[in-house]
């Protein structure tokens, strides 16, 4: 079985400060990891993914995430937060094994960037 | 843009009625997923279609829920005899590659279903 934990329901950060949204995962094999963002009354929008290779993955809108195998984490980061980054963020994992297709999502973290 | 299109965007209906939710995936995408998002919860997998293969219905919460995908494109999720606990946002997603690929899923804006 695979699972994702986002330990913080809400993260508040001041505009211009760095932000981190935490994610830990559990899979039996090697993970494919994804971050999505959801704005109000919209679907989920893909931000970035880790498949293999460099542990630091860069994505859309200046976001990046660091894969840490020993800690089974994939935290989302951004050096300088914008008010427009305020949204709901979801981490998701899938086992990379053949025949595996189900994505398991975390419960989401609400990010509020304070002007 | 040719994204995933869902209709209606909002649906309000009385308890006990049947509802149909529609999803039009990105052209050429062979994989299609339905999820349910309840307030304060993550995404709950409902059903998965891949090409002409038999769908994975393992996430459907009860036999009141069914889905079909005609011609490998448009999909309809049907909920019969709706209950208040069915109130949620129903999201559809599609992706471009075979099931165990690393391609991301592309989501529609969802249908917000409210059962009175």
GROMACS .gro file of C-alpha atoms in nm:
model
  231
    1UNK     CA    1   0.000   0.000   0.000
    2UNK     CA    2   0.113   0.355  -0.062
    3UNK     CA    3   0.038   0.664   0.144
    4UNK     CA    4   0.116   1.033   0.171
    5UNK     CA    5   0.122   1.253   0.478
    6UNK     CA    6   0.107   1.630   0.479
    7UNK     CA    7   0.151   1.706   0.848
    8UNK     CA    8   0.039   2.068   0.832
    9UNK     CA    9  -0.318   2.160   0.749
   10UNK     CA   10  -0.216   2.523   0.714
   11UNK     CA   11   0.105   2.716   0.661
   12UNK     CA   12   0.126   3.092   0.702
   13UNK     CA   13   0.421   3.287   0.565
   14UNK     CA   14   0.494   3.653   0.510
   15UNK     CA   15   0.531   3.777   0.155
   16UNK     CA   16   0.895   3.769   0.049
   17UNK     CA   17   0.992   3.502   0.301
   18UNK     CA   18   1.087   3.149   0.202
   19UNK     CA   19   0.815   2.887   0.225
   20UNK     CA   20   0.816   2.513   0.285
   21UNK     CA   21   0.521   2.275   0.256
   22UNK     CA   22   0.601   1.934   0.399
   23UNK     CA   23   0.527   1.592   0.253
   24UNK     CA   24   0.630   1.241   0.353
   25UNK     CA   25   0.539   0.925   0.168
   26UNK     CA   26   0.536   0.549   0.186
   27UNK     CA   27   0.558   0.307  -0.108
   28UNK     CA   28   0.682  -0.048  -0.142
   29UNK     CA   29   0.904   0.026  -0.443
   30UNK     CA   30   1.060   0.340  -0.582
   31UNK     CA   31   0.836   0.646  -0.578
   32UNK     CA   32   0.711   0.880  -0.841
   33UNK     CA   33   0.629   1.201  -0.654
   34UNK     CA   34   0.415   1.495  -0.760
   35UNK     CA   35   0.306   1.833  -0.630
   36UNK     CA   36  -0.019   1.994  -0.740
   37UNK     CA   37  -0.175   2.330  -0.654
   38UNK     CA   38  -0.547   2.405  -0.633
   39UNK     CA   39  -0.691   2.756  -0.648
   40UNK     CA   40  -1.049   2.820  -0.530
   41UNK     CA   41  -1.315   2.659  -0.748
   42UNK     CA   42  -1.053   2.513  -0.980
   43UNK     CA   43  -0.909   2.170  -1.045
   44UNK     CA   44  -0.560   2.063  -0.949
   45UNK     CA   45  -0.273   2.209  -1.147
   46UNK     CA   46   0.054   2.020  -1.189
   47UNK     CA   47   0.360   2.194  -1.036
   48UNK     CA   48   0.647   1.947  -1.051
   49UNK     CA   49   0.745   1.583  -1.027
   50UNK     CA   50   1.030   1.362  -0.916
   51UNK     CA   51   1.094   1.050  -1.120
   52UNK     CA   52   1.466   0.982  -1.095
   53UNK     CA   53   1.796   1.168  -1.104
   54UNK     CA   54   1.868   1.491  -0.922
   55UNK     CA   55   1.709   1.513  -0.582
   56UNK     CA   56   1.624   1.880  -0.634
   57UNK     CA   57   1.343   1.925  -0.880
   58UNK     CA   58   1.243   2.261  -1.022
   59UNK     CA   59   0.891   2.332  -1.136
   60UNK     CA   60   0.644   2.601  -1.231
   61UNK     CA   61   0.616   2.947  -1.074
   62UNK     CA   62   0.955   2.928  -0.903
   63UNK     CA   63   0.868   2.625  -0.690
   64UNK     CA   64   1.111   2.344  -0.623
   65UNK     CA   65   1.106   2.027  -0.420
   66UNK     CA   66   1.374   1.813  -0.264
   67UNK     CA   67   1.352   1.435  -0.269
   68UNK     CA   68   1.506   1.275   0.039
   69UNK     CA   69   1.502   0.897   0.019
   70UNK     CA   70   1.632   0.830   0.369
   71UNK     CA   71   1.364   1.051   0.523
   72UNK     CA   72   1.100   0.951   0.265
   73UNK     CA   73   1.020   1.317   0.217
   74UNK     CA   74   0.944   1.545  -0.074
   75UNK     CA   75   0.905   1.895   0.069
   76UNK     CA   76   0.791   2.180  -0.155
   77UNK     CA   77   0.988   2.503  -0.133
   78UNK     CA   78   1.006   2.851  -0.275
   79UNK     CA   79   1.274   3.110  -0.189
   80UNK     CA   80   1.040   3.411  -0.183
   81UNK     CA   81   0.665   3.375  -0.135
   82UNK     CA   82   0.409   3.580  -0.326
   83UNK     CA   83   0.056   3.662  -0.216
   84UNK     CA   84  -0.061   3.491  -0.535
   85UNK     CA   85   0.092   3.163  -0.409
   86UNK     CA   86  -0.190   3.141  -0.155
   87UNK     CA   87  -0.372   2.818  -0.243
   88UNK     CA   88  -0.418   2.454  -0.147
   89UNK     CA   89  -0.121   2.229  -0.217
   90UNK     CA   90  -0.134   1.853  -0.264
   91UNK     CA   91   0.148   1.603  -0.260
   92UNK     CA   92   0.093   1.272  -0.441
   93UNK     CA   93   0.284   0.946  -0.479
   94UNK     CA   94   0.274   0.647  -0.708
   95UNK     CA   95   0.483   0.332  -0.701
   96UNK     CA   96   0.706   0.323  -1.008
   97UNK     CA   97   0.648  -0.051  -1.054
   98UNK     CA   98   0.497  -0.188  -1.373
   99UNK     CA   99   0.120  -0.186  -1.375
  100UNK     CA  100   0.098   0.075  -1.103
  101UNK     CA  101  -0.111   0.374  -1.196
  102UNK     CA  102  -0.303   0.491  -0.892
  103UNK     CA  103  -0.191   0.820  -0.748
  104UNK     CA  104  -0.239   0.858  -0.376
  105UNK     CA  105  -0.288   1.217  -0.261
  106UNK     CA  106  -0.225   1.380   0.072
  107UNK     CA  107  -0.505   1.573   0.238
  108UNK     CA  108  -0.361   1.904   0.128
  109UNK     CA  109  -0.196   2.201   0.295
  110UNK     CA  110  -0.349   2.544   0.278
  111UNK     CA  111  -0.081   2.804   0.218
  112UNK     CA  112  -0.156   3.162   0.313
  113UNK     CA  113   0.093   3.430   0.215
  114UNK     CA  114   0.043   3.742   0.420
  115UNK     CA  115   0.115   4.079   0.256
  116UNK     CA  116  -0.709   2.585  -2.458
  117UNK     CA  117  -0.786   2.215  -2.493
  118UNK     CA  118  -0.788   2.116  -2.129
  119UNK     CA  119  -1.009   1.869  -1.944
  120UNK     CA  120  -1.367   1.993  -1.955
  121UNK     CA  121  -1.629   1.900  -1.696
  122UNK     CA  122  -1.999   1.977  -1.690
  123UNK     CA  123  -2.200   2.097  -1.520
  124UNK     CA  124  -1.973   2.312  -1.303
  125UNK     CA  125  -2.236   2.312  -1.028
  126UNK     CA  126  -2.528   2.080  -0.962
  127UNK     CA  127  -2.788   2.110  -0.690
  128UNK     CA  128  -3.041   1.830  -0.659
  129UNK     CA  129  -3.277   1.674  -0.413
  130UNK     CA  130  -3.195   1.364  -0.215
  131UNK     CA  131  -3.302   1.051  -0.401
  132UNK     CA  132  -3.257   1.193  -0.751
  133UNK     CA  133  -3.009   1.058  -1.004
  134UNK     CA  134  -2.730   1.278  -1.140
  135UNK     CA  135  -2.494   1.253  -1.436
  136UNK     CA  136  -2.158   1.424  -1.444
  137UNK     CA  137  -1.966   1.459  -1.767
  138UNK     CA  138  -1.594   1.468  -1.842
  139UNK     CA  139  -1.433   1.547  -2.175
  140UNK     CA  140  -1.061   1.462  -2.150
  141UNK     CA  141  -0.774   1.615  -2.340
  142UNK     CA  142  -0.778   1.489  -2.697
  143UNK     CA  143  -0.555   1.186  -2.738
  144UNK     CA  144  -0.532   1.108  -2.367
  145UNK     CA  145  -0.595   0.739  -2.315
  146UNK     CA  146  -0.617   0.736  -1.936
  147UNK     CA  147  -0.909   0.894  -1.751
  148UNK     CA  148  -0.967   0.914  -1.376
  149UNK     CA  149  -1.254   1.022  -1.153
  150UNK     CA  150  -1.192   1.150  -0.801
  151UNK     CA  151  -1.411   1.283  -0.524
  152UNK     CA  152  -1.296   1.573  -0.308
  153UNK     CA  153  -1.489   1.635   0.010
  154UNK     CA  154  -1.448   1.947   0.223
  155UNK     CA  155  -1.121   1.934   0.412
  156UNK     CA  156  -1.026   1.600   0.261
  157UNK     CA  157  -0.783   1.494  -0.003
  158UNK     CA  158  -0.877   1.329  -0.327
  159UNK     CA  159  -1.056   0.998  -0.311
  160UNK     CA  160  -0.999   0.776  -0.615
  161UNK     CA  161  -1.321   0.650  -0.770
  162UNK     CA  162  -1.257   0.486  -1.106
  163UNK     CA  163  -0.995   0.460  -1.379
  164UNK     CA  164  -1.026   0.399  -1.752
  165UNK     CA  165  -0.735   0.307  -1.979
  166UNK     CA  166  -0.804   0.272  -2.349
  167UNK     CA  167  -1.030  -0.022  -2.422
  168UNK     CA  168  -0.933  -0.214  -2.110
  169UNK     CA  169  -1.184  -0.297  -1.840
  170UNK     CA  170  -1.204  -0.006  -1.596
  171UNK     CA  171  -1.074  -0.024  -1.241
  172UNK     CA  172  -1.385   0.039  -1.034
  173UNK     CA  173  -1.225  -0.041  -0.700
  174UNK     CA  174  -1.275   0.310  -0.562
  175UNK     CA  175  -1.648   0.340  -0.620
  176UNK     CA  176  -1.804   0.378  -0.272
  177UNK     CA  177  -2.130   0.194  -0.342
  178UNK     CA  178  -2.332   0.035  -0.620
  179UNK     CA  179  -2.519   0.365  -0.661
  180UNK     CA  180  -2.208   0.491  -0.840
  181UNK     CA  181  -2.125   0.392  -1.197
  182UNK     CA  182  -1.926   0.533  -1.484
  183UNK     CA  183  -1.877   0.470  -1.849
  184UNK     CA  184  -1.648   0.596  -2.117
  185UNK     CA  185  -1.781   0.596  -2.469
  186UNK     CA  186  -1.551   0.563  -2.768
  187UNK     CA  187  -1.245   0.601  -2.548
  188UNK     CA  188  -1.315   0.970  -2.498
  189UNK     CA  189  -1.601   1.130  -2.304
  190UNK     CA  190  -1.687   0.980  -1.967
  191UNK     CA  191  -2.003   1.003  -1.759
  192UNK     CA  192  -2.019   0.941  -1.385
  193UNK     CA  193  -2.369   0.853  -1.267
  194UNK     CA  194  -2.489   0.860  -0.908
  195UNK     CA  195  -2.827   0.700  -0.848
  196UNK     CA  196  -3.059   0.776  -0.557
  197UNK     CA  197  -2.829   1.049  -0.429
  198UNK     CA  198  -2.766   1.088  -0.057
  199UNK     CA  199  -2.650   1.395   0.133
  200UNK     CA  200  -2.308   1.236   0.191
  201UNK     CA  201  -2.259   1.239  -0.186
  202UNK     CA  202  -2.218   1.618  -0.170
  203UNK     CA  203  -1.863   1.691  -0.284
  204UNK     CA  204  -1.657   1.814  -0.575
  205UNK     CA  205  -1.612   1.549  -0.841
  206UNK     CA  206  -1.289   1.587  -1.034
  207UNK     CA  207  -1.191   1.426  -1.361
  208UNK     CA  208  -0.834   1.391  -1.482
  209UNK     CA  209  -0.667   1.252  -1.791
  210UNK     CA  210  -0.313   1.159  -1.883
  211UNK     CA  211  -0.134   1.087  -2.204
  212UNK     CA  212   0.060   0.770  -2.151
  213UNK     CA  213   0.005   0.408  -2.048
  214UNK     CA  214  -0.087   0.349  -1.687
  215UNK     CA  215   0.254   0.306  -1.532
  216UNK     CA  216   0.411   0.610  -1.690
  217UNK     CA  217   0.543   0.909  -1.504
  218UNK     CA  218   0.328   1.161  -1.685
  219UNK     CA  219   0.121   1.394  -1.466
  220UNK     CA  220  -0.255   1.391  -1.463
  221UNK     CA  221  -0.436   1.694  -1.599
  222UNK     CA  222  -0.746   1.794  -1.408
  223UNK     CA  223  -1.071   1.960  -1.498
  224UNK     CA  224  -1.225   2.224  -1.274
  225UNK     CA  225  -1.469   1.976  -1.129
  226UNK     CA  226  -1.841   1.953  -1.068
  227UNK     CA  227  -1.958   2.081  -0.732
  228UNK     CA  228  -2.249   1.857  -0.632
  229UNK     CA  229  -2.485   1.960  -0.356
  230UNK     CA  230  -2.757   1.726  -0.234
  231UNK     CA  231  -3.040   1.896  -0.049
   0.00000   0.00000   0.00000
